[in-house]
mmCIF file of C-alpha atoms in Angstrom:
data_model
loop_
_atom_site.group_PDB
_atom_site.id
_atom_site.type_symbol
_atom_site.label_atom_id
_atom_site.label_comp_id
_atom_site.label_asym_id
_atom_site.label_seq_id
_atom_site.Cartn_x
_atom_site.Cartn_y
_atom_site.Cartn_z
ATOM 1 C CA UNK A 245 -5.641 7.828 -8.907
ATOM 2 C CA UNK A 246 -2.437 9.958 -8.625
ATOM 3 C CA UNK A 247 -2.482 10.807 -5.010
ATOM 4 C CA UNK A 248 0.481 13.092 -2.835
ATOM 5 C CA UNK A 249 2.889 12.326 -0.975
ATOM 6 C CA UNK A 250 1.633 12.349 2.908
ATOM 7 C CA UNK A 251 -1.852 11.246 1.741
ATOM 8 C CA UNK A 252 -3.586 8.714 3.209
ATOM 9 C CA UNK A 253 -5.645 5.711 1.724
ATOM 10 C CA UNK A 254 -8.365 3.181 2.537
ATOM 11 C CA UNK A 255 -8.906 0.004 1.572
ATOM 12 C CA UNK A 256 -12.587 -0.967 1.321
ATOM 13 C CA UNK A 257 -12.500 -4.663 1.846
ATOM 14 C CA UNK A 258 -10.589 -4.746 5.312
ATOM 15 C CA UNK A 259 -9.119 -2.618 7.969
ATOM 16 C CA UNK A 260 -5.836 -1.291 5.460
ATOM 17 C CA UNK A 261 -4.349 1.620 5.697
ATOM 18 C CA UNK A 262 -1.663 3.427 4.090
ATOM 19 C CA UNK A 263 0.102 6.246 3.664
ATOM 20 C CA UNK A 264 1.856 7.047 0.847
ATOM 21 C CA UNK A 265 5.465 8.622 0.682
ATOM 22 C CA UNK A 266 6.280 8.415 -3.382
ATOM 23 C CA UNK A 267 3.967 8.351 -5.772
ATOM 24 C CA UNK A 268 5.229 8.577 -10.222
ATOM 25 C CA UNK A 269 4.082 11.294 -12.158
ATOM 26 C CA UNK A 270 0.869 9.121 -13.245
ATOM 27 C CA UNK A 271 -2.493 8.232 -12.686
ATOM 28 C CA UNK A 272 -2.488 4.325 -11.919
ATOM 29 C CA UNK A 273 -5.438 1.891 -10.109
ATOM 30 C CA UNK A 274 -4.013 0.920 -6.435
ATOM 31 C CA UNK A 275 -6.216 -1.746 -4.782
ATOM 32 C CA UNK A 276 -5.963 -3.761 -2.220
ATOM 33 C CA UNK A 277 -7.791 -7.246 -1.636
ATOM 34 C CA UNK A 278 -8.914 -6.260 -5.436
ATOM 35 C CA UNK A 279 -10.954 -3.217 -4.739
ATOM 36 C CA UNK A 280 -10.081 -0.296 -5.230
ATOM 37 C CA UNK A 281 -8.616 1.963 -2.300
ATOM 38 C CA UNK A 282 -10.652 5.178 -1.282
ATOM 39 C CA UNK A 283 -8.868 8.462 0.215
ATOM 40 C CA UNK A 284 -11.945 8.549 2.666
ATOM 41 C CA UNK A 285 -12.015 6.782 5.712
ATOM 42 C CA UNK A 286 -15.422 3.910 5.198
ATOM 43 C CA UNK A 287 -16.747 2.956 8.310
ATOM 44 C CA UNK A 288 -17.854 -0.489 7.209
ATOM 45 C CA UNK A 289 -15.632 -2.717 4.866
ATOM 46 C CA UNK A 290 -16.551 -5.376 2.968
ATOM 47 C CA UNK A 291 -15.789 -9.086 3.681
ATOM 48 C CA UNK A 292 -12.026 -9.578 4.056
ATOM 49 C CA UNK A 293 -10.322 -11.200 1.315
ATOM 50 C CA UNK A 294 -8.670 -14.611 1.465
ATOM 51 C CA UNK A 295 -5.492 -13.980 -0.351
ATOM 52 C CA UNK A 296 -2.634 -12.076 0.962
ATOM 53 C CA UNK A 297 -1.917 -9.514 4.187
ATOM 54 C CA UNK A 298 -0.774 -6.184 4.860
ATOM 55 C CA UNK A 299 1.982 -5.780 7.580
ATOM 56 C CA UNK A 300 1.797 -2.947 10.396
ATOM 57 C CA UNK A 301 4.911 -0.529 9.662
ATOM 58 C CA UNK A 302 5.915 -2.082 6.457
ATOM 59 C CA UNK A 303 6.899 -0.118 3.217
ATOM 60 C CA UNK A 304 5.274 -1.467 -0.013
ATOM 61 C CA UNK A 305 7.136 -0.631 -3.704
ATOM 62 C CA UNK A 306 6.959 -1.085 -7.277
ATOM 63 C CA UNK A 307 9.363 -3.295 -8.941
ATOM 64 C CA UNK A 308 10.809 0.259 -9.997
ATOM 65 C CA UNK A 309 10.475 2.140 -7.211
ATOM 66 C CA UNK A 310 8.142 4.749 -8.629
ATOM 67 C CA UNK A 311 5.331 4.316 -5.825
ATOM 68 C CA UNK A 312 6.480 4.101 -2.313
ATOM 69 C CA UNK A 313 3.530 3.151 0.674
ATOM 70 C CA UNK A 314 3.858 2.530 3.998
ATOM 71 C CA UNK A 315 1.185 0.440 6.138
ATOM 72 C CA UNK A 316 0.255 2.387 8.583
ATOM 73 C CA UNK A 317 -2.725 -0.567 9.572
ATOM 74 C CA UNK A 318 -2.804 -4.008 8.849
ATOM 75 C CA UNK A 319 -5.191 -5.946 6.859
ATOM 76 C CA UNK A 320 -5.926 -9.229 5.648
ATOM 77 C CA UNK A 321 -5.757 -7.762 1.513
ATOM 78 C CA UNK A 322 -2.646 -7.770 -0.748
ATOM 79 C CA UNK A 323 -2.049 -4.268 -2.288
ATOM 80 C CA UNK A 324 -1.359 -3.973 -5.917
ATOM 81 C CA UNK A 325 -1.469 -1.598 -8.872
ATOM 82 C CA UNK A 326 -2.904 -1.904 -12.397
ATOM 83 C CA UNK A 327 -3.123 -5.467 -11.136
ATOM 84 C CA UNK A 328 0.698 -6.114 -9.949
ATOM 85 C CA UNK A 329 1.298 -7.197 -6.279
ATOM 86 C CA UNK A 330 3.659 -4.613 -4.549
ATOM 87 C CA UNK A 331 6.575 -6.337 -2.729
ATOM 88 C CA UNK A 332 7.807 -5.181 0.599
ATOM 89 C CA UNK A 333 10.656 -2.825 0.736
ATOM 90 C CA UNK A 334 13.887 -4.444 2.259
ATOM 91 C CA UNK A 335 15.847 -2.857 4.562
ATOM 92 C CA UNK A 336 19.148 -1.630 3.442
ATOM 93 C CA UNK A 337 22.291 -2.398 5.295
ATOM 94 C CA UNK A 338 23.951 0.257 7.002
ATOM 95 C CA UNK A 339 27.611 0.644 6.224
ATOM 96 C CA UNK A 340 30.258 -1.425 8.539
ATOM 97 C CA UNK A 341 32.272 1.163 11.137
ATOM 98 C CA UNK A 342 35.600 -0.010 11.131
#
């Protein structure tokens, strides 16, 4: 899947969805709650998984930074690509105004 910037993206398994603001120059498997995410909208999911959780407004990264999502609604799955959780984004501190 190599999808753009601005898309949006399903998970199949529970209520997730993201949107995605970077994405690297190649194809690579995202899935969350270890299915693979859809860019259609299903109207029935799956059982939920038991194993990790999506956050409402958070921004989920590679270790390198190459793919960028933001959770746009929540779920009980944990997203990941080519099998490799994705860690939430941490805030970076604005500078001090002396």
């Amino acid at each position: 899947m190599k999808p753009t910037p601005g898309k949006s993206l399903f998970s199949t398994v529970d209520a997730t969805t993201v949107v995605v603001i970077r994405w690297g120059e190649t194809e690579l498997d995202l899935t969350c709650g270890g299915a693979p995410m859809t860019d259609t909208d299903p109207k029935t999911v799956a059982a939920p998984p038991t194993t990790g959780a999506t956050q409402l407004g958070k921004r989920y990264t590679t270790e390198d930074g190459s793919v960028e999502l933001l959770c746009t609604k929540p779920g009980d799955g944990e997203l990941a690509i080519d099998g490799v959780a994705l860690g939430i984004k941490s805030a970076t501190p604005l500078p001090a105004s002396d």
